JSON list of C-alpha atoms in Angstrom, two decimals:
[
{"chain": "A", "resi": 20, "resn": "MET", "atom": "CA", "xyz": [284.88, -68.18, 52.42]},
{"chain": "A", "resi": 21, "resn": "MET", "atom": "CA", "xyz": [286.01, -66.07, 55.36]},
{"chain": "A", "resi": 22, "resn": "THR", "atom": "CA", "xyz": [287.28, -62.55, 55.10]},
{"chain": "A", "resi": 23, "resn": "PRO", "atom": "CA", "xyz": [290.10, -61.43, 57.39]},
{"chain": "A", "resi": 24, "resn": "SER", "atom": "CA", "xyz": [288.93, -59.83, 60.62]},
{"chain": "A", "resi": 25, "resn": "THR", "atom": "CA", "xyz": [288.70, -56.08, 60.23]},
{"chain": "A", "resi": 26, "resn": "HIS", "atom": "CA", "xyz": [287.66, -55.38, 63.80]},
{"chain": "A", "resi": 27, "resn": "ASN", "atom": "CA", "xyz": [288.60, -51.89, 64.90]},
{"chain": "A", "resi": 28, "resn": "PRO", "atom": "CA", "xyz": [287.86, -51.16, 68.57]},
{"chain": "A", "resi": 29, "resn": "ASP", "atom": "CA", "xyz": [287.53, -47.46, 67.79]},
{"chain": "A", "resi": 30, "resn": "LEU", "atom": "CA", "xyz": [284.45, -48.17, 65.66]},
{"chain": "A", "resi": 31, "resn": "ALA", "atom": "CA", "xyz": [282.58, -49.82, 68.50]},
{"chain": "A", "resi": 32, "resn": "LEU", "atom": "CA", "xyz": [283.43, -46.92, 70.81]},
{"chain": "A", "resi": 33, "resn": "HIS", "atom": "CA", "xyz": [282.64, -44.18, 68.31]},
{"chain": "A", "resi": 34, "resn": "GLN", "atom": "CA", "xyz": [279.25, -43.46, 69.89]},
{"chain": "A", "resi": 35, "resn": "PRO", "atom": "CA", "xyz": [279.64, -44.48, 73.57]},
{"chain": "A", "resi": 36, "resn": "GLY", "atom": "CA", "xyz": [276.94, -42.08, 74.78]},
{"chain": "A", "resi": 37, "resn": "ARG", "atom": "CA", "xyz": [274.13, -43.39, 72.59]},
{"chain": "A", "resi": 38, "resn": "VAL", "atom": "CA", "xyz": [271.14, -45.04, 74.25]},
{"chain": "A", "resi": 39, "resn": "PRO", "atom": "CA", "xyz": [269.82, -48.23, 72.60]},
{"chain": "A", "resi": 40, "resn": "HIS", "atom": "CA", "xyz": [266.31, -48.12, 71.18]},
{"chain": "A", "resi": 41, "resn": "ILE", "atom": "CA", "xyz": [263.48, -49.32, 73.43]},
{"chain": "A", "resi": 42, "resn": "SER", "atom": "CA", "xyz": [262.96, -52.33, 71.14]},
{"chain": "A", "resi": 43, "resn": "THR", "atom": "CA", "xyz": [266.25, -53.81, 72.37]},
{"chain": "A", "resi": 44, "resn": "ARG", "atom": "CA", "xyz": [264.71, -54.20, 75.85]},
{"chain": "A", "resi": 45, "resn": "SER", "atom": "CA", "xyz": [261.39, -55.68, 74.72]},
{"chain": "A", "resi": 46, "resn": "LEU", "atom": "CA", "xyz": [260.75, -59.20, 75.99]},
{"chain": "A", "resi": 47, "resn": "ILE", "atom": "CA", "xyz": [257.97, -59.57, 73.42]},
{"chain": "A", "resi": 48, "resn": "LYS", "atom": "CA", "xyz": [260.33, -58.78, 70.55]},
{"chain": "A", "resi": 49, "resn": "ARG", "atom": "CA", "xyz": [262.90, -61.17, 71.96]},
{"chain": "A", "resi": 50, "resn": "GLY", "atom": "CA", "xyz": [260.26, -63.86, 72.27]},
{"chain": "A", "resi": 51, "resn": "ILE", "atom": "CA", "xyz": [259.25, -63.36, 68.64]},
{"chain": "A", "resi": 52, "resn": "ASP", "atom": "CA", "xyz": [262.92, -63.52, 67.64]},
{"chain": "A", "resi": 53, "resn": "ILE", "atom": "CA", "xyz": [263.54, -66.80, 69.48]},
{"chain": "A", "resi": 54, "resn": "SER", "atom": "CA", "xyz": [260.38, -68.39, 68.09]},
{"chain": "A", "resi": 55, "resn": "GLY", "atom": "CA", "xyz": [261.14, -67.25, 64.55]},
{"chain": "A", "resi": 56, "resn": "ALA", "atom": "CA", "xyz": [264.79, -68.30, 64.81]},
{"chain": "A", "resi": 57, "resn": "LEU", "atom": "CA", "xyz": [263.83, -71.81, 65.89]},
{"chain": "A", "resi": 58, "resn": "VAL", "atom": "CA", "xyz": [261.43, -72.12, 62.96]},
{"chain": "A", "resi": 59, "resn": "GLY", "atom": "CA", "xyz": [264.04, -70.70, 60.58]},
{"chain": "A", "resi": 60, "resn": "LEU", "atom": "CA", "xyz": [266.74, -73.05, 61.83]},
{"chain": "A", "resi": 61, "resn": "GLY", "atom": "CA", "xyz": [264.35, -75.97, 61.42]},
{"chain": "A", "resi": 62, "resn": "ILE", "atom": "CA", "xyz": [263.82, -75.00, 57.78]},
{"chain": "A", "resi": 63, "resn": "LEU", "atom": "CA", "xyz": [267.58, -74.51, 57.43]},
{"chain": "A", "resi": 64, "resn": "GLY", "atom": "CA", "xyz": [268.09, -78.09, 58.58]},
{"chain": "A", "resi": 65, "resn": "LEU", "atom": "CA", "xyz": [265.87, -79.30, 55.74]},
{"chain": "A", "resi": 66, "resn": "LEU", "atom": "CA", "xyz": [267.57, -77.07, 53.15]},
{"chain": "A", "resi": 67, "resn": "LEU", "atom": "CA", "xyz": [271.17, -77.56, 54.23]},
{"chain": "A", "resi": 68, "resn": "ILE", "atom": "CA", "xyz": [272.11, -80.71, 52.31]},
{"chain": "A", "resi": 69, "resn": "PRO", "atom": "CA", "xyz": [270.40, -79.93, 48.96]},
{"chain": "A", "resi": 70, "resn": "VAL", "atom": "CA", "xyz": [271.61, -76.30, 49.02]},
{"chain": "A", "resi": 71, "resn": "ALA", "atom": "CA", "xyz": [275.16, -77.39, 49.95]},
{"chain": "A", "resi": 72, "resn": "ILE", "atom": "CA", "xyz": [275.21, -79.87, 47.06]},
{"chain": "A", "resi": 73, "resn": "ALA", "atom": "CA", "xyz": [273.92, -77.23, 44.62]},
{"chain": "A", "resi": 74, "resn": "ILE", "atom": "CA", "xyz": [276.55, -74.70, 45.72]},
{"chain": "A", "resi": 75, "resn": "ARG", "atom": "CA", "xyz": [279.42, -77.16, 45.40]},
{"chain": "A", "resi": 76, "resn": "LEU", "atom": "CA", "xyz": [278.28, -78.46, 42.00]},
{"chain": "A", "resi": 77, "resn": "ASP", "atom": "CA", "xyz": [277.98, -74.90, 40.69]},
{"chain": "A", "resi": 78, "resn": "SER", "atom": "CA", "xyz": [281.16, -73.41, 42.12]},
{"chain": "A", "resi": 79, "resn": "ALA", "atom": "CA", "xyz": [284.20, -74.78, 43.92]},
{"chain": "A", "resi": 80, "resn": "GLY", "atom": "CA", "xyz": [284.68, -73.49, 47.44]},
{"chain": "A", "resi": 81, "resn": "PRO", "atom": "CA", "xyz": [283.08, -73.46, 50.89]},
{"chain": "A", "resi": 82, "resn": "ILE", "atom": "CA", "xyz": [279.34, -73.71, 51.48]},
{"chain": "A", "resi": 83, "resn": "PHE", "atom": "CA", "xyz": [279.18, -70.72, 53.79]},
{"chain": "A", "resi": 84, "resn": "TYR", "atom": "CA", "xyz": [280.43, -67.17, 53.49]},
{"chain": "A", "resi": 85, "resn": "VAL", "atom": "CA", "xyz": [281.52, -65.67, 56.82]},
{"chain": "A", "resi": 86, "resn": "GLN", "atom": "CA", "xyz": [281.98, -61.95, 57.32]},
{"chain": "A", "resi": 87, "resn": "GLU", "atom": "CA", "xyz": [282.38, -59.54, 60.21]},
{"chain": "A", "resi": 88, "resn": "ARG", "atom": "CA", "xyz": [279.55, -57.05, 60.51]},
{"chain": "A", "resi": 89, "resn": "TYR", "atom": "CA", "xyz": [278.63, -54.35, 63.02]},
{"chain": "A", "resi": 90, "resn": "GLY", "atom": "CA", "xyz": [275.50, -54.61, 65.12]},
{"chain": "A", "resi": 91, "resn": "LEU", "atom": "CA", "xyz": [273.85, -52.83, 68.03]},
{"chain": "A", "resi": 92, "resn": "GLN", "atom": "CA", "xyz": [275.83, -49.66, 68.84]},
{"chain": "A", "resi": 93, "resn": "GLY", "atom": "CA", "xyz": [278.71, -50.79, 66.65]},
{"chain": "A", "resi": 94, "resn": "LYS", "atom": "CA", "xyz": [279.39, -54.12, 68.32]},
{"chain": "A", "resi": 95, "resn": "PRO", "atom": "CA", "xyz": [281.17, -56.46, 65.88]},
{"chain": "A", "resi": 96, "resn": "PHE", "atom": "CA", "xyz": [279.90, -59.98, 65.22]},
{"chain": "A", "resi": 97, "resn": "ARG", "atom": "CA", "xyz": [280.18, -62.58, 62.48]},
{"chain": "A", "resi": 98, "resn": "ILE", "atom": "CA", "xyz": [277.37, -63.54, 60.16]},
{"chain": "A", "resi": 99, "resn": "ARG", "atom": "CA", "xyz": [277.13, -66.64, 58.00]},
{"chain": "A", "resi": 100, "resn": "LYS", "atom": "CA", "xyz": [275.36, -66.90, 54.69]},
{"chain": "A", "resi": 101, "resn": "PHE", "atom": "CA", "xyz": [275.14, -69.58, 52.06]},
{"chain": "A", "resi": 102, "resn": "ARG", "atom": "CA", "xyz": [277.88, -68.61, 49.62]},
{"chain": "A", "resi": 103, "resn": "SER", "atom": "CA", "xyz": [276.34, -66.95, 46.58]},
{"chain": "A", "resi": 104, "resn": "MET", "atom": "CA", "xyz": [279.51, -65.59, 44.97]},
{"chain": "A", "resi": 105, "resn": "VAL", "atom": "CA", "xyz": [282.79, -66.92, 43.66]},
{"chain": "A", "resi": 106, "resn": "THR", "atom": "CA", "xyz": [285.40, -67.56, 46.34]},
{"chain": "A", "resi": 107, "resn": "ASN", "atom": "CA", "xyz": [287.57, -64.55, 45.42]},
{"chain": "A", "resi": 108, "resn": "ALA", "atom": "CA", "xyz": [284.62, -62.12, 45.36]},
{"chain": "A", "resi": 109, "resn": "ASP", "atom": "CA", "xyz": [286.18, -59.69, 47.83]},
{"chain": "A", "resi": 110, "resn": "GLU", "atom": "CA", "xyz": [289.32, -59.36, 45.73]},
{"chain": "A", "resi": 111, "resn": "LEU", "atom": "CA", "xyz": [287.22, -58.72, 42.61]},
{"chain": "A", "resi": 112, "resn": "LYS", "atom": "CA", "xyz": [284.96, -56.11, 44.20]},
{"chain": "A", "resi": 113, "resn": "SER", "atom": "CA", "xyz": [287.04, -53.17, 42.96]},
{"chain": "A", "resi": 114, "resn": "GLN", "atom": "CA", "xyz": [286.44, -54.33, 39.37]},
{"chain": "A", "resi": 115, "resn": "VAL", "atom": "CA", "xyz": [282.64, -54.20, 39.70]},
{"chain": "A", "resi": 116, "resn": "ALA", "atom": "CA", "xyz": [280.74, -50.95, 39.21]},
{"chain": "A", "resi": 117, "resn": "ASN", "atom": "CA", "xyz": [278.74, -49.75, 42.22]},
{"chain": "A", "resi": 118, "resn": "GLU", "atom": "CA", "xyz": [275.20, -48.89, 41.10]},
{"chain": "A", "resi": 119, "resn": "ALA", "atom": "CA", "xyz": [274.24, -47.55, 44.53]},
{"chain": "A", "resi": 120, "resn": "GLN", "atom": "CA", "xyz": [274.81, -44.12, 46.02]},
{"chain": "A", "resi": 121, "resn": "GLY", "atom": "CA", "xyz": [276.55, -43.58, 49.34]},
{"chain": "A", "resi": 122, "resn": "LEU", "atom": "CA", "xyz": [277.85, -46.08, 51.88]},
{"chain": "A", "resi": 123, "resn": "ILE", "atom": "CA", "xyz": [276.46, -49.25, 50.34]},
{"chain": "A", "resi": 124, "resn": "PHE", "atom": "CA", "xyz": [277.48, -51.47, 47.43]},
{"chain": "A", "resi": 125, "resn": "LYS", "atom": "CA", "xyz": [274.99, -52.91, 44.95]},
{"chain": "A", "resi": 126, "resn": "ASN", "atom": "CA", "xyz": [275.16, -54.18, 41.40]},
{"chain": "A", "resi": 127, "resn": "GLU", "atom": "CA", "xyz": [272.08, -55.89, 39.96]},
{"chain": "A", "resi": 128, "resn": "ARG", "atom": "CA", "xyz": [274.14, -57.97, 37.49]},
{"chain": "A", "resi": 129, "resn": "ASP", "atom": "CA", "xyz": [277.18, -58.51, 39.68]},
{"chain": "A", "resi": 130, "resn": "PRO", "atom": "CA", "xyz": [279.37, -60.94, 37.69]},
{"chain": "A", "resi": 131, "resn": "ARG", "atom": "CA", "xyz": [280.75, -62.41, 40.93]},
{"chain": "A", "resi": 132, "resn": "VAL", "atom": "CA", "xyz": [277.39, -64.00, 41.76]},
{"chain": "A", "resi": 133, "resn": "THR", "atom": "CA", "xyz": [277.12, -67.66, 40.73]},
{"chain": "A", "resi": 134, "resn": "ARG", "atom": "CA", "xyz": [274.15, -69.22, 38.96]},
{"chain": "A", "resi": 135, "resn": "VAL", "atom": "CA", "xyz": [272.97, -70.93, 42.12]},
{"chain": "A", "resi": 136, "resn": "GLY", "atom": "CA", "xyz": [273.80, -67.77, 44.04]},
{"chain": "A", "resi": 137, "resn": "ARG", "atom": "CA", "xyz": [271.31, -65.74, 41.99]},
{"chain": "A", "resi": 138, "resn": "TRP", "atom": "CA", "xyz": [268.56, -68.18, 42.93]},
{"chain": "A", "resi": 139, "resn": "LEU", "atom": "CA", "xyz": [269.63, -68.17, 46.57]},
{"chain": "A", "resi": 140, "resn": "ARG", "atom": "CA", "xyz": [269.48, -64.37, 46.64]},
{"chain": "A", "resi": 141, "resn": "LYS", "atom": "CA", "xyz": [266.19, -64.13, 44.79]},
{"chain": "A", "resi": 142, "resn": "THR", "atom": "CA", "xyz": [264.53, -66.47, 47.30]},
{"chain": "A", "resi": 143, "resn": "SER", "atom": "CA", "xyz": [266.54, -65.08, 50.26]},
{"chain": "A", "resi": 144, "resn": "ILE", "atom": "CA", "xyz": [267.59, -68.64, 51.14]},
{"chain": "A", "resi": 145, "resn": "ASP", "atom": "CA", "xyz": [271.18, -67.38, 51.41]},
{"chain": "A", "resi": 146, "resn": "GLU", "atom": "CA", "xyz": [270.11, -65.51, 54.56]},
{"chain": "A", "resi": 147, "resn": "PHE", "atom": "CA", "xyz": [268.83, -68.55, 56.48]},
{"chain": "A", "resi": 148, "resn": "PRO", "atom": "CA", "xyz": [272.07, -69.24, 58.40]},
{"chain": "A", "resi": 149, "resn": "GLN", "atom": "CA", "xyz": [271.59, -65.85, 60.07]},
{"chain": "A", "resi": 150, "resn": "PHE", "atom": "CA", "xyz": [268.76, -67.32, 62.14]},
{"chain": "A", "resi": 151, "resn": "TRP", "atom": "CA", "xyz": [271.59, -68.59, 64.34]},
{"chain": "A", "resi": 152, "resn": "ASN", "atom": "CA", "xyz": [272.68, -64.98, 64.94]},
{"chain": "A", "resi": 153, "resn": "VAL", "atom": "CA", "xyz": [269.08, -64.17, 65.88]},
{"chain": "A", "resi": 154, "resn": "LEU", "atom": "CA", "xyz": [268.92, -67.07, 68.34]},
{"chain": "A", "resi": 155, "resn": "MET", "atom": "CA", "xyz": [272.20, -65.91, 69.90]},
{"chain": "A", "resi": 156, "resn": "GLY", "atom": "CA", "xyz": [270.82, -62.39, 70.33]},
{"chain": "A", "resi": 157, "resn": "GLU", "atom": "CA", "xyz": [273.29, -60.73, 67.94]},
{"chain": "A", "resi": 158, "resn": "MET", "atom": "CA", "xyz": [270.53, -59.98, 65.45]},
{"chain": "A", "resi": 159, "resn": "SER", "atom": "CA", "xyz": [266.75, -59.67, 65.40]},
{"chain": "A", "resi": 160, "resn": "LEU", "atom": "CA", "xyz": [264.24, -60.91, 62.86]},
{"chain": "A", "resi": 161, "resn": "VAL", "atom": "CA", "xyz": [263.45, -57.25, 62.13]},
{"chain": "A", "resi": 162, "resn": "GLY", "atom": "CA", "xyz": [265.93, -54.40, 62.39]},
{"chain": "A", "resi": 163, "resn": "THR", "atom": "CA", "xyz": [268.47, -52.68, 60.18]},
{"chain": "A", "resi": 164, "resn": "ARG", "atom": "CA", "xyz": [270.90, -54.15, 57.67]},
{"chain": "A", "resi": 165, "resn": "PRO", "atom": "CA", "xyz": [274.17, -54.96, 59.49]},
{"chain": "A", "resi": 166, "resn": "PRO", "atom": "CA", "xyz": [276.91, -52.81, 57.92]},
{"chain": "A", "resi": 167, "resn": "THR", "atom": "CA", "xyz": [280.47, -53.83, 57.13]},
{"chain": "A", "resi": 168, "resn": "ALA", "atom": "CA", "xyz": [283.56, -52.27, 58.70]},
{"chain": "A", "resi": 169, "resn": "ASP", "atom": "CA", "xyz": [284.37, -50.13, 55.65]},
{"chain": "A", "resi": 170, "resn": "GLU", "atom": "CA", "xyz": [280.85, -48.68, 55.73]},
{"chain": "A", "resi": 171, "resn": "VAL", "atom": "CA", "xyz": [280.86, -47.91, 59.46]},
{"chain": "A", "resi": 172, "resn": "ALA", "atom": "CA", "xyz": [284.29, -46.27, 59.18]},
{"chain": "A", "resi": 173, "resn": "HIS", "atom": "CA", "xyz": [282.68, -43.49, 57.13]},
{"chain": "A", "resi": 174, "resn": "TYR", "atom": "CA", "xyz": [279.52, -43.00, 59.20]},
{"chain": "A", "resi": 175, "resn": "SER", "atom": "CA", "xyz": [278.28, -39.55, 60.16]},
{"chain": "A", "resi": 176, "resn": "GLU", "atom": "CA", "xyz": [276.25, -38.84, 63.30]},
{"chain": "A", "resi": 177, "resn": "HIS", "atom": "CA", "xyz": [272.84, -39.58, 61.76]},
{"chain": "A", "resi": 178, "resn": "HIS", "atom": "CA", "xyz": [274.11, -42.82, 60.25]},
{"chain": "A", "resi": 179, "resn": "TRP", "atom": "CA", "xyz": [275.02, -44.12, 63.71]},
{"chain": "A", "resi": 180, "resn": "ARG", "atom": "CA", "xyz": [271.39, -43.74, 64.78]},
{"chain": "A", "resi": 181, "resn": "ARG", "atom": "CA", "xyz": [270.45, -46.72, 62.61]},
{"chain": "A", "resi": 182, "resn": "LEU", "atom": "CA", "xyz": [272.57, -48.91, 64.91]},
{"chain": "A", "resi": 183, "resn": "ASP", "atom": "CA", "xyz": [270.45, -48.00, 67.96]},
{"chain": "A", "resi": 184, "resn": "VAL", "atom": "CA", "xyz": [268.51, -51.18, 67.13]},
{"chain": "A", "resi": 185, "resn": "LYS", "atom": "CA", "xyz": [269.77, -54.71, 66.58]},
{"chain": "A", "resi": 186, "resn": "PRO", "atom": "CA", "xyz": [270.50, -55.58, 62.96]},
{"chain": "A", "resi": 187, "resn": "GLY", "atom": "CA", "xyz": [267.74, -57.63, 61.36]},
{"chain": "A", "resi": 188, "resn": "ILE", "atom": "CA", "xyz": [267.31, -60.33, 58.76]},
{"chain": "A", "resi": 189, "resn": "THR", "atom": "CA", "xyz": [264.66, -58.02, 57.37]},
{"chain": "A", "resi": 190, "resn": "GLY", "atom": "CA", "xyz": [263.56, -54.47, 58.07]},
{"chain": "A", "resi": 191, "resn": "GLN", "atom": "CA", "xyz": [261.74, -51.41, 56.79]},
{"chain": "A", "resi": 192, "resn": "TRP", "atom": "CA", "xyz": [264.08, -51.16, 53.79]},
{"chain": "A", "resi": 193, "resn": "GLN", "atom": "CA", "xyz": [263.87, -54.82, 52.80]},
{"chain": "A", "resi": 194, "resn": "ALA", "atom": "CA", "xyz": [260.10, -55.00, 53.19]},
{"chain": "A", "resi": 195, "resn": "CYS", "atom": "CA", "xyz": [259.35, -51.72, 51.43]},
{"chain": "A", "resi": 196, "resn": "GLY", "atom": "CA", "xyz": [262.16, -51.36, 48.95]},
{"chain": "A", "resi": 197, "resn": "ARG", "atom": "CA", "xyz": [263.82, -54.74, 48.50]},
{"chain": "A", "resi": 198, "resn": "SER", "atom": "CA", "xyz": [266.51, -54.12, 45.83]},
{"chain": "A", "resi": 199, "resn": "THR", "atom": "CA", "xyz": [264.86, -51.09, 44.23]},
{"chain": "A", "resi": 200, "resn": "ILE", "atom": "CA", "xyz": [266.24, -48.49, 46.67]},
{"chain": "A", "resi": 201, "resn": "LYS", "atom": "CA", "xyz": [269.90, -47.79, 45.92]},
{"chain": "A", "resi": 202, "resn": "ASP", "atom": "CA", "xyz": [270.44, -44.51, 47.73]},
{"chain": "A", "resi": 203, "resn": "PHE", "atom": "CA", "xyz": [272.01, -45.13, 51.14]},
{"chain": "A", "resi": 204, "resn": "GLU", "atom": "CA", "xyz": [270.47, -41.97, 52.60]},
{"chain": "A", "resi": 205, "resn": "GLU", "atom": "CA", "xyz": [267.01, -43.25, 51.66]},
{"chain": "A", "resi": 206, "resn": "ILE", "atom": "CA", "xyz": [267.82, -46.52, 53.38]},
{"chain": "A", "resi": 207, "resn": "VAL", "atom": "CA", "xyz": [268.87, -44.62, 56.51]},
{"chain": "A", "resi": 208, "resn": "LYS", "atom": "CA", "xyz": [265.58, -42.70, 56.44]},
{"chain": "A", "resi": 209, "resn": "LEU", "atom": "CA", "xyz": [263.64, -45.96, 56.30]},
{"chain": "A", "resi": 210, "resn": "ASP", "atom": "CA", "xyz": [265.72, -47.41, 59.15]},
{"chain": "A", "resi": 211, "resn": "LEU", "atom": "CA", "xyz": [265.03, -44.38, 61.34]},
{"chain": "A", "resi": 212, "resn": "HIS", "atom": "CA", "xyz": [261.38, -44.42, 60.33]},
{"chain": "A", "resi": 213, "resn": "TYR", "atom": "CA", "xyz": [261.25, -48.00, 61.60]},
{"chain": "A", "resi": 214, "resn": "GLN", "atom": "CA", "xyz": [262.50, -46.86, 64.98]},
{"chain": "A", "resi": 215, "resn": "ASP", "atom": "CA", "xyz": [259.75, -44.22, 65.12]},
{"chain": "A", "resi": 216, "resn": "LEU", "atom": "CA", "xyz": [257.04, -46.73, 64.17]},
{"chain": "A", "resi": 217, "resn": "TRP", "atom": "CA", "xyz": [258.29, -49.68, 66.18]},
{"chain": "A", "resi": 218, "resn": "THR", "atom": "CA", "xyz": [255.90, -51.94, 68.06]},
{"chain": "A", "resi": 219, "resn": "PRO", "atom": "CA", "xyz": [255.86, -55.75, 68.21]},
{"chain": "A", "resi": 220, "resn": "LEU", "atom": "CA", "xyz": [252.84, -55.61, 65.88]},
{"chain": "A", "resi": 221, "resn": "HIS", "atom": "CA", "xyz": [254.81, -53.51, 63.39]},
{"chain": "A", "resi": 222, "resn": "ASP", "atom": "CA", "xyz": [257.55, -56.16, 63.43]},
{"chain": "A", "resi": 223, "resn": "LEU", "atom": "CA", "xyz": [255.00, -58.85, 62.59]},
{"chain": "A", "resi": 224, "resn": "ARG", "atom": "CA", "xyz": [253.62, -56.64, 59.82]},
{"chain": "A", "resi": 225, "resn": "LEU", "atom": "CA", "xyz": [257.09, -56.19, 58.30]},
{"chain": "A", "resi": 226, "resn": "LEU", "atom": "CA", "xyz": [257.74, -59.94, 58.48]},
{"chain": "A", "resi": 227, "resn": "MET", "atom": "CA", "xyz": [254.58, -60.61, 56.50]},
{"chain": "A", "resi": 228, "resn": "GLN", "atom": "CA", "xyz": [255.43, -57.83, 54.03]},
{"chain": "A", "resi": 229, "resn": "THR", "atom": "CA", "xyz": [258.89, -59.33, 53.56]},
{"chain": "A", "resi": 230, "resn": "VAL", "atom": "CA", "xyz": [257.41, -62.71, 52.63]},
{"chain": "A", "resi": 231, "resn": "PHE", "atom": "CA", "xyz": [255.13, -60.93, 50.15]},
{"chain": "A", "resi": 232, "resn": "SER", "atom": "CA", "xyz": [258.07, -58.89, 48.84]},
{"chain": "A", "resi": 233, "resn": "ILE", "atom": "CA", "xyz": [260.15, -62.02, 48.20]},
{"chain": "A", "resi": 234, "resn": "THR", "atom": "CA", "xyz": [257.21, -63.67, 46.42]},
{"chain": "A", "resi": 235, "resn": "LYS", "atom": "CA", "xyz": [256.41, -60.59, 44.37]},
{"chain": "A", "resi": 236, "resn": "GLY", "atom": "CA", "xyz": [260.03, -59.64, 43.76]},
{"chain": "A", "resi": 237, "resn": "SER", "atom": "CA", "xyz": [259.61, -55.99, 44.77]},
{"chain": "A", "resi": 238, "resn": "GLY", "atom": "CA", "xyz": [258.69, -53.79, 47.69]},
{"chain": "A", "resi": 239, "resn": "ALA", "atom": "CA", "xyz": [255.41, -54.46, 49.49]},
{"chain": "A", "resi": 240, "resn": "CYS", "atom": "CA", "xyz": [254.76, -51.06, 51.11]}
]
């Protein structure tokens, strides 16, 4: 399922004077990203056929969901996930209650999510195709959640600071809060806290905490 391109050049230029975070220039971080992406893509190769079969048996439609997101300093890129919702999920979004506060959408019992999709999300297997974005340098293993165009369109100054790093498959919010934090301002605080704490070692720590968080089903911090 692919949503129509919503690219707005004004979004990417909204903060032209911002300086990227030091982590974006770290060769160590990039080396960790490439190594992790290769491992992740190897696992993806093993999962691809059985997951694709499960998705198609459970719900008619494409295997992958493709969406435009905004990355480092508002640069648009496309992410791919294993499809975990019905094919017309975007059209049905207005009919689902938002349980989160602020510029993020969450619903723990979202009726648009398929049976297989719930398992994919619980295990985070739906995120595995994003290792390709990491390998291409559009994302990092650890960073901030890549926002959608409708979220970025309503950003204030302090919200833009979270895009001073590359978006990540995981991050301070995912490792520490998982799905329990539903206030966008709290998520922003965690994202900015990550920038303050960042070292390659901290990235490795968050990766391990994320694995623990997925296994435990809640935050690990």
